[in-house]
Short mmCIF file of C-alpha atoms and ligand atoms in Angstrom, two decimals:
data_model
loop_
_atom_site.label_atom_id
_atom_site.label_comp_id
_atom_site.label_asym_id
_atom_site.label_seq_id
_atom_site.Cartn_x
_atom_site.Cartn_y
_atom_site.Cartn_z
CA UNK A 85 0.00 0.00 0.00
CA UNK A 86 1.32 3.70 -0.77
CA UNK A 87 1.88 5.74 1.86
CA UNK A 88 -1.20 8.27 0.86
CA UNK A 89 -3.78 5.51 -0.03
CA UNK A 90 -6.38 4.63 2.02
CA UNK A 91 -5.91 1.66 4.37
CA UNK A 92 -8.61 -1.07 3.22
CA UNK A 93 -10.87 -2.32 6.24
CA UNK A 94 -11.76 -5.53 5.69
CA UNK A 95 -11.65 -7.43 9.57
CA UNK A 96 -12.20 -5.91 12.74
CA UNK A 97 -8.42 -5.59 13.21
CA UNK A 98 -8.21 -2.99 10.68
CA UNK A 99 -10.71 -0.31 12.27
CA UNK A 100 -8.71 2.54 13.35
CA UNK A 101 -10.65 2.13 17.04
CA UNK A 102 -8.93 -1.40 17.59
CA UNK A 103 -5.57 -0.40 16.28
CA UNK A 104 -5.54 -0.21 12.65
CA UNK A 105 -4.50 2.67 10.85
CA UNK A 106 -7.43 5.32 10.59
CA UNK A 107 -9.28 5.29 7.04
CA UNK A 108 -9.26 9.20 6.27
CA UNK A 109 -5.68 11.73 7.20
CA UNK A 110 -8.36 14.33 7.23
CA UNK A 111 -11.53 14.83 8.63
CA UNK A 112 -14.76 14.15 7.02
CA UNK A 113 -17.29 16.54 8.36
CA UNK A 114 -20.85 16.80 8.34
CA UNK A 115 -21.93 20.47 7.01
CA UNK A 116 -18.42 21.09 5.26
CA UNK A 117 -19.60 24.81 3.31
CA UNK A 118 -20.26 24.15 -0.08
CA UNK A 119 -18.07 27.50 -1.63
CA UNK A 120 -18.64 27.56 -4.93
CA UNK A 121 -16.87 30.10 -7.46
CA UNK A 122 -14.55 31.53 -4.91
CA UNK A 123 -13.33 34.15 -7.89
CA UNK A 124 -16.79 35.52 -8.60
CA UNK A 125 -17.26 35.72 -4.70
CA UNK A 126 -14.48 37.67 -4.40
CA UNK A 127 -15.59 39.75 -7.43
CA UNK A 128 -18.92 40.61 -5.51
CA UNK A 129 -17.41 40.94 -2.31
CA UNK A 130 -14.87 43.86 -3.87
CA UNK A 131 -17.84 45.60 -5.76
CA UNK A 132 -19.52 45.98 -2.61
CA UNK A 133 -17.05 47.55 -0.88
CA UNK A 134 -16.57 49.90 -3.86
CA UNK A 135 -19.57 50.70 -3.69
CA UNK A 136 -19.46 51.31 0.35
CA UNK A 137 -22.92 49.96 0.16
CA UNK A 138 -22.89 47.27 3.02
CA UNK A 139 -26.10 46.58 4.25
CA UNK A 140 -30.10 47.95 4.23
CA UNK A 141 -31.54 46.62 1.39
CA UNK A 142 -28.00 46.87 -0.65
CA UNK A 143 -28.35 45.53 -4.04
CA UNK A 144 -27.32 42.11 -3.16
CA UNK A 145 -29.75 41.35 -0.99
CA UNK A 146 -32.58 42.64 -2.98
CA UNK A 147 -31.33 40.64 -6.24
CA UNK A 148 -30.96 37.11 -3.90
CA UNK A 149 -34.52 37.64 -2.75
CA UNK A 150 -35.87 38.05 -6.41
CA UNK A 151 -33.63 35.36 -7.11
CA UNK A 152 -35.37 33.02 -4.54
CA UNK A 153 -38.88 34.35 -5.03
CA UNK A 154 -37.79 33.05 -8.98
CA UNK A 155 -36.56 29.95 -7.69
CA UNK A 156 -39.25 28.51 -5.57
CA UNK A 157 -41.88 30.31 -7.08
CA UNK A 158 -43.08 32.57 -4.39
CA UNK A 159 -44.33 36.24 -4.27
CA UNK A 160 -42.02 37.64 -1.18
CA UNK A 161 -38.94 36.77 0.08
CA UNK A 162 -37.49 38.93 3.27
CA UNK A 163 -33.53 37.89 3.95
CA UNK A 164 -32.30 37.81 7.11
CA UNK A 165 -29.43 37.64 9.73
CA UNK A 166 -29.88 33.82 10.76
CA UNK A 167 -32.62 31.32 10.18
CA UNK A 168 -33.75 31.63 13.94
CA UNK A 169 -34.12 35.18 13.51
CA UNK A 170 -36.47 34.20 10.70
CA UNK A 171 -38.64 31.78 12.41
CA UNK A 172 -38.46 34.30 15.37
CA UNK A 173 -40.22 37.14 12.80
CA UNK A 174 -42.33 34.60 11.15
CA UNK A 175 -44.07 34.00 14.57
CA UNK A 176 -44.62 37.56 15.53
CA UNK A 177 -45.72 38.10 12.15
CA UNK A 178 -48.43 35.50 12.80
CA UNK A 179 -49.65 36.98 16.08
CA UNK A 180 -48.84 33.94 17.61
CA UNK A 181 -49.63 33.11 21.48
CA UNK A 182 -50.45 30.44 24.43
CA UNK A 183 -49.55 27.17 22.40
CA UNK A 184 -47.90 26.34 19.24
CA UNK A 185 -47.41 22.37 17.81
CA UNK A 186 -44.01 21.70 16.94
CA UNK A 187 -42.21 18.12 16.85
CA UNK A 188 -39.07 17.56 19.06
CA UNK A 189 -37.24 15.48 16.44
CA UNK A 190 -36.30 18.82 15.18
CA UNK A 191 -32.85 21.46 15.62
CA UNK A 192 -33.19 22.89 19.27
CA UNK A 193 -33.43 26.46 17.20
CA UNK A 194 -37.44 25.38 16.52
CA UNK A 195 -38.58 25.02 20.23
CA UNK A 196 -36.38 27.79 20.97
CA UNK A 197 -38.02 30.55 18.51
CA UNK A 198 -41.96 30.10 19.94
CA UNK A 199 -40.03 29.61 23.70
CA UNK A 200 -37.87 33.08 22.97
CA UNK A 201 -41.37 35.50 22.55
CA UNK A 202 -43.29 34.03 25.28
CA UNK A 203 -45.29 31.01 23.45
CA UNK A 204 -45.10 27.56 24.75
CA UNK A 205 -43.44 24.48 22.28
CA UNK A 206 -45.99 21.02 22.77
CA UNK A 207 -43.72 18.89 21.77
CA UNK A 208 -45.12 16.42 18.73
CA UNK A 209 -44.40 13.10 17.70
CA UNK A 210 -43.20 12.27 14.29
CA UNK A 211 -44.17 9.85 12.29
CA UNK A 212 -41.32 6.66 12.01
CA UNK A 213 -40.67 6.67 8.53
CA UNK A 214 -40.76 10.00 7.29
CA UNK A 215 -39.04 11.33 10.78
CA UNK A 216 -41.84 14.25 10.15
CA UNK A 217 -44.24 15.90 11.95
CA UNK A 218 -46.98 12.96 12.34
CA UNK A 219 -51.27 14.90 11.45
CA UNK A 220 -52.70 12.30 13.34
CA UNK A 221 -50.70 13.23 16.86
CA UNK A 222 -51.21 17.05 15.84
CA UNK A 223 -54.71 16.55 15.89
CA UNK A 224 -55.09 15.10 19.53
CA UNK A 225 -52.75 18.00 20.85
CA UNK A 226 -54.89 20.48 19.65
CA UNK A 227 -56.50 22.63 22.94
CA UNK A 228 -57.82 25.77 23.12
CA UNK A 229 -55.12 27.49 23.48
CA UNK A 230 -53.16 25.89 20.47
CA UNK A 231 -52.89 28.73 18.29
CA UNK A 232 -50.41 27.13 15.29
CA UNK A 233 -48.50 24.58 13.77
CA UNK A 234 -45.31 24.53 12.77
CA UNK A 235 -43.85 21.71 10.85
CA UNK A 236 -40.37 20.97 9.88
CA UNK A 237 -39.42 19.22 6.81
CA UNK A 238 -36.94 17.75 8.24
CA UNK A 239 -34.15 16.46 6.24
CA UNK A 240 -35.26 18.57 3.20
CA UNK A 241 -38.23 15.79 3.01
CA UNK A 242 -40.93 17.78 3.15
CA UNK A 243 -43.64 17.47 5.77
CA UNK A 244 -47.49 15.67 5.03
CA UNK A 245 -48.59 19.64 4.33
CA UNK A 246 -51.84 18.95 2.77
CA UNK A 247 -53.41 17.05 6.26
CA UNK A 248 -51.66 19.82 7.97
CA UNK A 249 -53.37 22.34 5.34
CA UNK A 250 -56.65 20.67 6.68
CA UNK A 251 -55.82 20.53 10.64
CA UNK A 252 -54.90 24.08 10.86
CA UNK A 253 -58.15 25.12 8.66
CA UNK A 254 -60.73 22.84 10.39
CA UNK A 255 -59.27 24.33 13.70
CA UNK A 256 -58.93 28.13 12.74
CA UNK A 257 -55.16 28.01 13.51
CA UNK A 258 -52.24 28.98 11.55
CA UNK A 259 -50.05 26.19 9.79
CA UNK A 260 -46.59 27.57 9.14
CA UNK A 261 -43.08 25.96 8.32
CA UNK A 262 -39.62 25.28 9.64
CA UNK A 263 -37.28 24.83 5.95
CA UNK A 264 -34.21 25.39 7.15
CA UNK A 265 -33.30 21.71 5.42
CA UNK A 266 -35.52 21.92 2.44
CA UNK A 267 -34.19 24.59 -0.11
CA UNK A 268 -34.99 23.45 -3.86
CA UNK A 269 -37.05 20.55 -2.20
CA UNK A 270 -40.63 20.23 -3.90
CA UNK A 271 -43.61 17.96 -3.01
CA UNK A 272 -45.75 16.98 -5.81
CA UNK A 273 -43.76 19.41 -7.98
CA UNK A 274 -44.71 22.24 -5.78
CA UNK A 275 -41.49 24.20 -4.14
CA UNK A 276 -40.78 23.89 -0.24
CA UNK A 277 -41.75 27.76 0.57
CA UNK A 278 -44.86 28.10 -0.72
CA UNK A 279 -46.80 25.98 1.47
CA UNK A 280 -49.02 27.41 5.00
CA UNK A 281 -48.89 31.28 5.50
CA UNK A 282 -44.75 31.25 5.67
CA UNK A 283 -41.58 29.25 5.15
CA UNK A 284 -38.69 30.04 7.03
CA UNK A 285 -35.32 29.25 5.48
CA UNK A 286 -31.58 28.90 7.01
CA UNK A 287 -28.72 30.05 4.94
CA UNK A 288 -26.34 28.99 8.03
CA UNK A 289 -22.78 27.95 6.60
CA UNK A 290 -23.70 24.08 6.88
CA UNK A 291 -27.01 24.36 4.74
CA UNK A 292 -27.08 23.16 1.26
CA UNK A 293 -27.25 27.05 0.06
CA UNK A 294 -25.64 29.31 2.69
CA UNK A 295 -24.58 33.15 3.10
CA UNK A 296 -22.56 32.23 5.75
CA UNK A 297 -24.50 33.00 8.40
CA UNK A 298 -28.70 33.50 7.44
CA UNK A 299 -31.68 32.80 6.66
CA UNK A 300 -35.19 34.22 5.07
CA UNK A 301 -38.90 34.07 5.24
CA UNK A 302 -40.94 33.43 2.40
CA UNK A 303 -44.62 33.97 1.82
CA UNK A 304 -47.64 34.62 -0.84
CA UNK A 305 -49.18 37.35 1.43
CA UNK A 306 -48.29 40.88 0.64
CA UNK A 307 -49.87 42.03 3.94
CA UNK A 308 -47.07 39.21 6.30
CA UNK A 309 -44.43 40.36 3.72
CA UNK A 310 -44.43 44.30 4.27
CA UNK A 311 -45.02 43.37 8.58
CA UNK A 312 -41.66 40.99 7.80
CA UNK A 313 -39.69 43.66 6.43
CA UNK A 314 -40.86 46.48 8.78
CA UNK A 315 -39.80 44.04 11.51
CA UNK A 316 -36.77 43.53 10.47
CA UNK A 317 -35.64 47.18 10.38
CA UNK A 318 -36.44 48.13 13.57
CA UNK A 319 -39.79 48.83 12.68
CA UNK A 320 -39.14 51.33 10.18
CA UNK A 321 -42.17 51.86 7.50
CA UNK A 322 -39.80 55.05 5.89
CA UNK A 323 -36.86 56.01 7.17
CA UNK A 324 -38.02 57.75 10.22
CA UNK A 325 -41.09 56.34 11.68
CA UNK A 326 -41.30 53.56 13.31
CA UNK A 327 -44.87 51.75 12.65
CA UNK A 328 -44.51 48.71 15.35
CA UNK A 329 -41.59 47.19 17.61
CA UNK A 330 -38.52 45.61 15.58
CA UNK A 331 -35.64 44.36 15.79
CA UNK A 332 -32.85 44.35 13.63
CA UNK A 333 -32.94 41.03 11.77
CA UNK A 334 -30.99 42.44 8.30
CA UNK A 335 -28.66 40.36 6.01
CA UNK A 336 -25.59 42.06 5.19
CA UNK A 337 -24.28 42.53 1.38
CA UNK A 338 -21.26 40.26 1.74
CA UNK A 339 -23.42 37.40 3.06
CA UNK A 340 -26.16 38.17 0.29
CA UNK A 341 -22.84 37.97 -2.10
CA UNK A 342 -22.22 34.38 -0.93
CA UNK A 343 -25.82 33.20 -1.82
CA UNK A 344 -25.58 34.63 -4.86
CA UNK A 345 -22.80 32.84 -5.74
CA UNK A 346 -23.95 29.85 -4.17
CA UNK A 347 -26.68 30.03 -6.35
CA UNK A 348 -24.87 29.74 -9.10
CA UNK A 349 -23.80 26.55 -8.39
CA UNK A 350 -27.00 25.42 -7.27
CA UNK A 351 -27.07 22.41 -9.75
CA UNK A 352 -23.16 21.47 -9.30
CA UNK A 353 -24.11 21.42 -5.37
CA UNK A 354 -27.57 19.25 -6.30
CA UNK A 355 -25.61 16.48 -8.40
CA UNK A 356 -22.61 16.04 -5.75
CA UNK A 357 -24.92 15.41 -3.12
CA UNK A 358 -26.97 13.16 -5.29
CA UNK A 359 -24.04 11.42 -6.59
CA UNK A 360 -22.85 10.94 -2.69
CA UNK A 361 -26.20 9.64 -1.83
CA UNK A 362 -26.38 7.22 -4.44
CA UNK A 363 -22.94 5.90 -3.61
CA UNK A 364 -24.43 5.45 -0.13
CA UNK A 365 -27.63 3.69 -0.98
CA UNK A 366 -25.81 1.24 -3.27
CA UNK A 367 -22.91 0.28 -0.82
CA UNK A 368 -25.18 -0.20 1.96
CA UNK A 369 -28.28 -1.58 0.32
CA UNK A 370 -29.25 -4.75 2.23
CA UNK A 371 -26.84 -4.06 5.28
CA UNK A 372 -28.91 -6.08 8.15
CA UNK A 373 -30.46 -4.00 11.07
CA UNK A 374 -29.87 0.03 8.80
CA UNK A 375 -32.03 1.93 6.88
CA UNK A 376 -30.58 5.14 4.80
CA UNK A 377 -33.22 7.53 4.79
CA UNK A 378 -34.82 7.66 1.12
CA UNK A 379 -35.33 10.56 -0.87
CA UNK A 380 -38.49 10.66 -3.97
CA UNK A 381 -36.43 11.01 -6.73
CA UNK A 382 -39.45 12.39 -8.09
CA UNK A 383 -39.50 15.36 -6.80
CA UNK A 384 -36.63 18.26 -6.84
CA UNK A 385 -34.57 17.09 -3.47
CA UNK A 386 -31.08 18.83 -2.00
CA UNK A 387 -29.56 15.81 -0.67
CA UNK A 388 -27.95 17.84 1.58
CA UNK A 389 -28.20 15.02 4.56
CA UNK A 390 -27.76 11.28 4.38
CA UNK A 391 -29.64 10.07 7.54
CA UNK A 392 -28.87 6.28 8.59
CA UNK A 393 -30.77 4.35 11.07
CA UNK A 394 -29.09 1.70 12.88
CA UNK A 395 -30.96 -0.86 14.91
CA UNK A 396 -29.04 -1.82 17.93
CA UNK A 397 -31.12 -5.35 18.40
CA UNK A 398 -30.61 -6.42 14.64
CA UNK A 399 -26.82 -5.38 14.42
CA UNK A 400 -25.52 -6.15 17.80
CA UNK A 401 -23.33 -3.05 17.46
CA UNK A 402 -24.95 0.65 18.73
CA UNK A 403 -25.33 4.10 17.01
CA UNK A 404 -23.02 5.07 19.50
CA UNK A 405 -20.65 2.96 19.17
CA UNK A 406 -20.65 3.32 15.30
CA UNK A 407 -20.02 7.30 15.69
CA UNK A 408 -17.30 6.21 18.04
CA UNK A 409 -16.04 3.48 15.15
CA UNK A 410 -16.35 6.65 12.75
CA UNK A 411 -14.85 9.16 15.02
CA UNK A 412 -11.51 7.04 15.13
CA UNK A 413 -11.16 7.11 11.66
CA UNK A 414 -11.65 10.89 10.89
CA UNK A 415 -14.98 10.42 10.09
CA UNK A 416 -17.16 12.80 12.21
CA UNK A 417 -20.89 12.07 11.93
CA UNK A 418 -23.06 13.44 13.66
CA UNK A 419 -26.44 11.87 16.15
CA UNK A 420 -28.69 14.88 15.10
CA UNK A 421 -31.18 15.55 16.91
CA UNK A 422 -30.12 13.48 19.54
CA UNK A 423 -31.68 13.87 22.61
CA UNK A 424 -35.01 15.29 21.29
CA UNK A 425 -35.86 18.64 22.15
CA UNK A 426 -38.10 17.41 24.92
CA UNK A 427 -35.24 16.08 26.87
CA UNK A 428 -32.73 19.57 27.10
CA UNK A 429 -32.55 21.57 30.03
CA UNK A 430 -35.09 24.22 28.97
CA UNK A 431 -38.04 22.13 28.04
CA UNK A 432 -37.58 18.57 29.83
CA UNK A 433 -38.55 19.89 33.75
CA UNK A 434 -41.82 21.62 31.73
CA UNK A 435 -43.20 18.39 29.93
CA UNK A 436 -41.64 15.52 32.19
CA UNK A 437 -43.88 12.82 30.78
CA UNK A 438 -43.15 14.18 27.07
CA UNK A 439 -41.05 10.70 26.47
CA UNK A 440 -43.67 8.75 27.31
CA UNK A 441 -45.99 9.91 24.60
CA UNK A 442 -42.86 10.05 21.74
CA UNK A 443 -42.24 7.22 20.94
CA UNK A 444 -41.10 7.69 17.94
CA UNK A 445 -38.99 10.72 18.65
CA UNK A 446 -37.16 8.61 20.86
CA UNK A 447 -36.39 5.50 19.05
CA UNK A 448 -35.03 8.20 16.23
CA UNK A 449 -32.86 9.83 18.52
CA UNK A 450 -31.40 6.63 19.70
CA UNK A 451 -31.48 5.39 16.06
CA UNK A 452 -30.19 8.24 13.52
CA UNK A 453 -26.72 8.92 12.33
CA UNK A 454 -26.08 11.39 9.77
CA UNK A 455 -22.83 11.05 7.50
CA UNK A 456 -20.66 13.55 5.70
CA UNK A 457 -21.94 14.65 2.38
CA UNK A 458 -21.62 17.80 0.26
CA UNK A 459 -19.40 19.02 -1.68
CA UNK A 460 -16.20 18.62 0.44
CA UNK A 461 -16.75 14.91 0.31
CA UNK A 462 -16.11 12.50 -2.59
CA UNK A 463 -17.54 9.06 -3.85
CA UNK A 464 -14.34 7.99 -3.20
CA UNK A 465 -14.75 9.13 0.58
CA UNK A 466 -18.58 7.76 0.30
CA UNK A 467 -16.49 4.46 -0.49
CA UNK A 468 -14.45 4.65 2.46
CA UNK A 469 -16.88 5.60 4.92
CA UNK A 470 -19.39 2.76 3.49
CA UNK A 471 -16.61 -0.19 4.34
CA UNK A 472 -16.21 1.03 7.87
CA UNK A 473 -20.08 0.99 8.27
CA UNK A 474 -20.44 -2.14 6.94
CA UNK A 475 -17.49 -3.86 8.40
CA UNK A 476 -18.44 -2.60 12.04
CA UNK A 477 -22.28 -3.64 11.50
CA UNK A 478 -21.43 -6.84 10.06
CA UNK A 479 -19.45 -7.81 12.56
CA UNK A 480 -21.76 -5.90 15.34
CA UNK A 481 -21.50 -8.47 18.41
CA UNK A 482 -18.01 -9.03 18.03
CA UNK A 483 -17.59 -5.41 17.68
CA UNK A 484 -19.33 -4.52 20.68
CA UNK A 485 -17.69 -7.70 22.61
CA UNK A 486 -14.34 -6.30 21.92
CA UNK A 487 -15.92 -2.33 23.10
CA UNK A 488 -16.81 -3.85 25.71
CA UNK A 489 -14.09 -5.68 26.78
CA UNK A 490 -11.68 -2.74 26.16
CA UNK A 491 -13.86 -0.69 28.45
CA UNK A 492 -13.46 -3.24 31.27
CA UNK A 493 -10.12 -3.64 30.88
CA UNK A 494 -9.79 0.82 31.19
CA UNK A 495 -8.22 1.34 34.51
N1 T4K B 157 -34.29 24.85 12.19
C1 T4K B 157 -33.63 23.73 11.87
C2 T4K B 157 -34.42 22.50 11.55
C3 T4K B 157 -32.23 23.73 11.82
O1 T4K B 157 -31.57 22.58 11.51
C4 T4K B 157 -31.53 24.91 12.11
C5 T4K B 157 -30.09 24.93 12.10
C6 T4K B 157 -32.28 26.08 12.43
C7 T4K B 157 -33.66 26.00 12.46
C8 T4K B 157 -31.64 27.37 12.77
O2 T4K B 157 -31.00 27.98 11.67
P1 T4K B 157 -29.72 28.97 11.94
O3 T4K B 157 -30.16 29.97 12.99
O4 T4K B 157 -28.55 28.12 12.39
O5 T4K B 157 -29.52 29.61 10.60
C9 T4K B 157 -25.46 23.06 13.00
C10 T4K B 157 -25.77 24.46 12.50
O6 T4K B 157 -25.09 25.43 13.27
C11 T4K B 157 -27.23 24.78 12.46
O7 T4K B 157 -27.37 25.89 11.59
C12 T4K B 157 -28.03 23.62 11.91
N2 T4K B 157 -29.44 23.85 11.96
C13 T4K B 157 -27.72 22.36 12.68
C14 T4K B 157 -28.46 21.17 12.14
O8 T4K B 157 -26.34 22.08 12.54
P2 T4K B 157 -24.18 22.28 15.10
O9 T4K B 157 -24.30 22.57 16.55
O10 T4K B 157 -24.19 20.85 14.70
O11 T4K B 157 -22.92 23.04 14.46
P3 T4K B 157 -21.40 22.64 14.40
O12 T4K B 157 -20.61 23.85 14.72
O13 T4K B 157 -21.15 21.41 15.22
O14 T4K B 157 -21.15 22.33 12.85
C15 T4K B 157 -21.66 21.18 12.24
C16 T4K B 157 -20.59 20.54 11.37
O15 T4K B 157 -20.27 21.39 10.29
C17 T4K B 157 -19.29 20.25 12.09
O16 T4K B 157 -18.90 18.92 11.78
C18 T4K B 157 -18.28 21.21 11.50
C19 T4K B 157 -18.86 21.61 10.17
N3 T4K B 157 -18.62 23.01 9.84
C20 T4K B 157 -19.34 23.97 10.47
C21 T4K B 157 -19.15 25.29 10.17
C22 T4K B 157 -19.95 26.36 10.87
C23 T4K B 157 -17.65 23.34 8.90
O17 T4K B 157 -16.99 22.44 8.36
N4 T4K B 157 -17.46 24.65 8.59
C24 T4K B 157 -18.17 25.66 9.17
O18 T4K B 157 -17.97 26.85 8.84
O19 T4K B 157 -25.39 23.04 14.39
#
């Protein structure tokens, strides 16, 4: 073997976590940025600064949000600082109060935008396969004071919106959605951001498009979209009066730069992730005890997470133990959203029996590993990481004998 090349795995001897030489000299992340054209950012970047035009409505930002109103085929589109920021103005927006549906097999930043202005999360199950929001458990957590929904297509699959579009009309509450995952996702051919009153989008550096740090809401309603961008400049309707309480929620030129460029590499960035996740489903189709989370194929999809289930009682070895496996080789996946909303600090002491009635939240978050993809990461890499996985669940009990053992033997 060369000294660069990748050490094969191919018996339990050869995992990097019983002594073998680790599979990857650099680490595979989870969320590597995708760049892009790092000459045209830089073009952008130095225009701006020409033109000493840095933020307010600069002509970056208003070109990406035409840009993403053309893209997903939506009227408005109101950029801003972070995608919590945007779920945070999306609530006010709706007037929201008392209780709002949300799952916890979600990104803490969901519970934490209703929690941050005063409204209280009930926490949701999802529903096993599609690791979304489940209608029929919405439905029975509906009380009086239930005054929305908001779903999160998580993964960038999107949510069941249509039974939601019926649960929130029946009941006279608004439906609204978490998409920080799904930009350029569609369901039935229709574009993730025009479904319930808004969409809120994060353009955070690990999201399949990203402006470093950001996000945006996007809606059909004129009357949401001027409220949006009043609230997001401090409440400004001109430049003097303030019309309502705001905040100051803006996207700045350079990070409106990096979207646009990232834009322009939209379909490069689709068919590396596509390509990774096909490399993944065909190196660990039929792998005993995991599932790799499927994507319709159909419909426009991002790719932009490979999510792996591993079944501890058909494998013998844990999820744990397999990030552990990974970890040793440079391969850094990640257990999102491990432990469920439900169970951190700020939420578990509120809704103590909230386990109990998620099931299905909690097998997930005991079950789900998500592996590197993007543009950072090649087939080749996809390759790698797939003979660890399968060498490690193949050989689970042994595995986790020899774990085991090793953790004995630890002084
Ligand atoms: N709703 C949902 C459903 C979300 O998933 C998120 C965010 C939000 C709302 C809120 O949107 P933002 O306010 O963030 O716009 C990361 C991201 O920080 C977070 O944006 C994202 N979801 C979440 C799923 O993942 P962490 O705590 O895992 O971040 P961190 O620092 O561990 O980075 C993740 C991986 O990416 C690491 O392996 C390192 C790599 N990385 C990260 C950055 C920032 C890089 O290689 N380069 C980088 O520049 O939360």
């Amino acid at each position: 073997m060369s000294p660069g090349a990748r050490p094969t795995k191919r018996a339990l001897i050869d995992l990097a976590i019983l002594g073998g030489r680790p599979a990857f000299e650099e680490r595979l992340h989870v969320g590597r940025p995708n760049i892009g054209n790092q000459d045209r950012l830089f073009e952008r970047i130095s225009s701006a600064l020409s033109r000493r035009w840095l933020s307010n409505d600069g002509p970056y930002v208003l070109e990406l949000e035409a840009r993403i109103c053309e893209l997903i085929g939506a009227q408005h589109c109101i950029t801003t600082c972070n995608g919590t920021v945007a779920l945070e103005l999306a609530i006010r927006a709706l007037g929201l109060a008392g209780e709002v549906i949300v799952p916890s097999f979600t990104f803490v930043a969901t519970p934490h935008a209703l929690k941050w202005l005063g409204i209280t999360p009930v926490f949701c199950d999802v529903d096993l396969s599609t690791h979304n929001i489940d209608p029929v458990e919405v439905e029975r957590l509906i009380t009086p004071r239930t005054t929305g929904i908001l779903g999160v297509h998580l993964w960038g699959r999107p949510c069941d919106v249509e039974r939601l579009e019926a649960i929130a009309s029946h009941n006279g509450i608004a439906l609204f959605f978490d998409a920080a995952h799904a930009f350029g996702c569609s369901r039935d051919g229709r574009m993730v951001g025009t479904f319930g009153s808004l969409e809120a989008f994060s353009f955070h550096a690990t999201k399949f498009l990203h402006t470093f740090e950001g996000g945006a809401v996007v809606t059909d309603d004129a009357a949401f979209a001027a409220r949006l961008r009043a609230m997001r400049n401090f409440g400004f309707a001109g430049h003097e009066e303030a019309i309502e309480v705001g905040t100051n929620a803006k996207m700045n030129e350079i990070s409106a730069a990096m979207g646009l460029t990232g834009l322009e590499s939209f379909d490069d960035v689709v068919a590396a992730n596509a390509c990774n996740y096909r490399r993944y489903r065909s190196e660990l189709e039929g792998l005993a005890g995991t599932q790799l989370l499927l994507f319709d194929e159909r419909e426009k999809c991002n790719f932009q997470y490979v999510v792996v289930e591993v079944d501890e009682r058909a494998t013998g070895v844990s999820r744990d133990e397999l990030l552990e496996v990974l970890r040793v080789e440079n391969v850094l996946a990640r257990r999102y959203f491990y432990p469920g909303c439900h169970r951190m600090a700020p939420y578990r002491s509120e809704v103590p029996e909230a386990g109990s009635r998620l099931p299905a939240t909690e097998a997930l978050a005991n079950r789900v590993l998500v592996l590197p993809t993007g543009t950072a990461v090649t087939p080749d890499d996809v390759g790698g990481i797939c003979e660890i996985v399968r060498l490690a669940v193949e050989h689970g009990g042994d595995l986790h004998a020899q774990l085991s053992d090793r953790e004995v033997a630890r002084p």
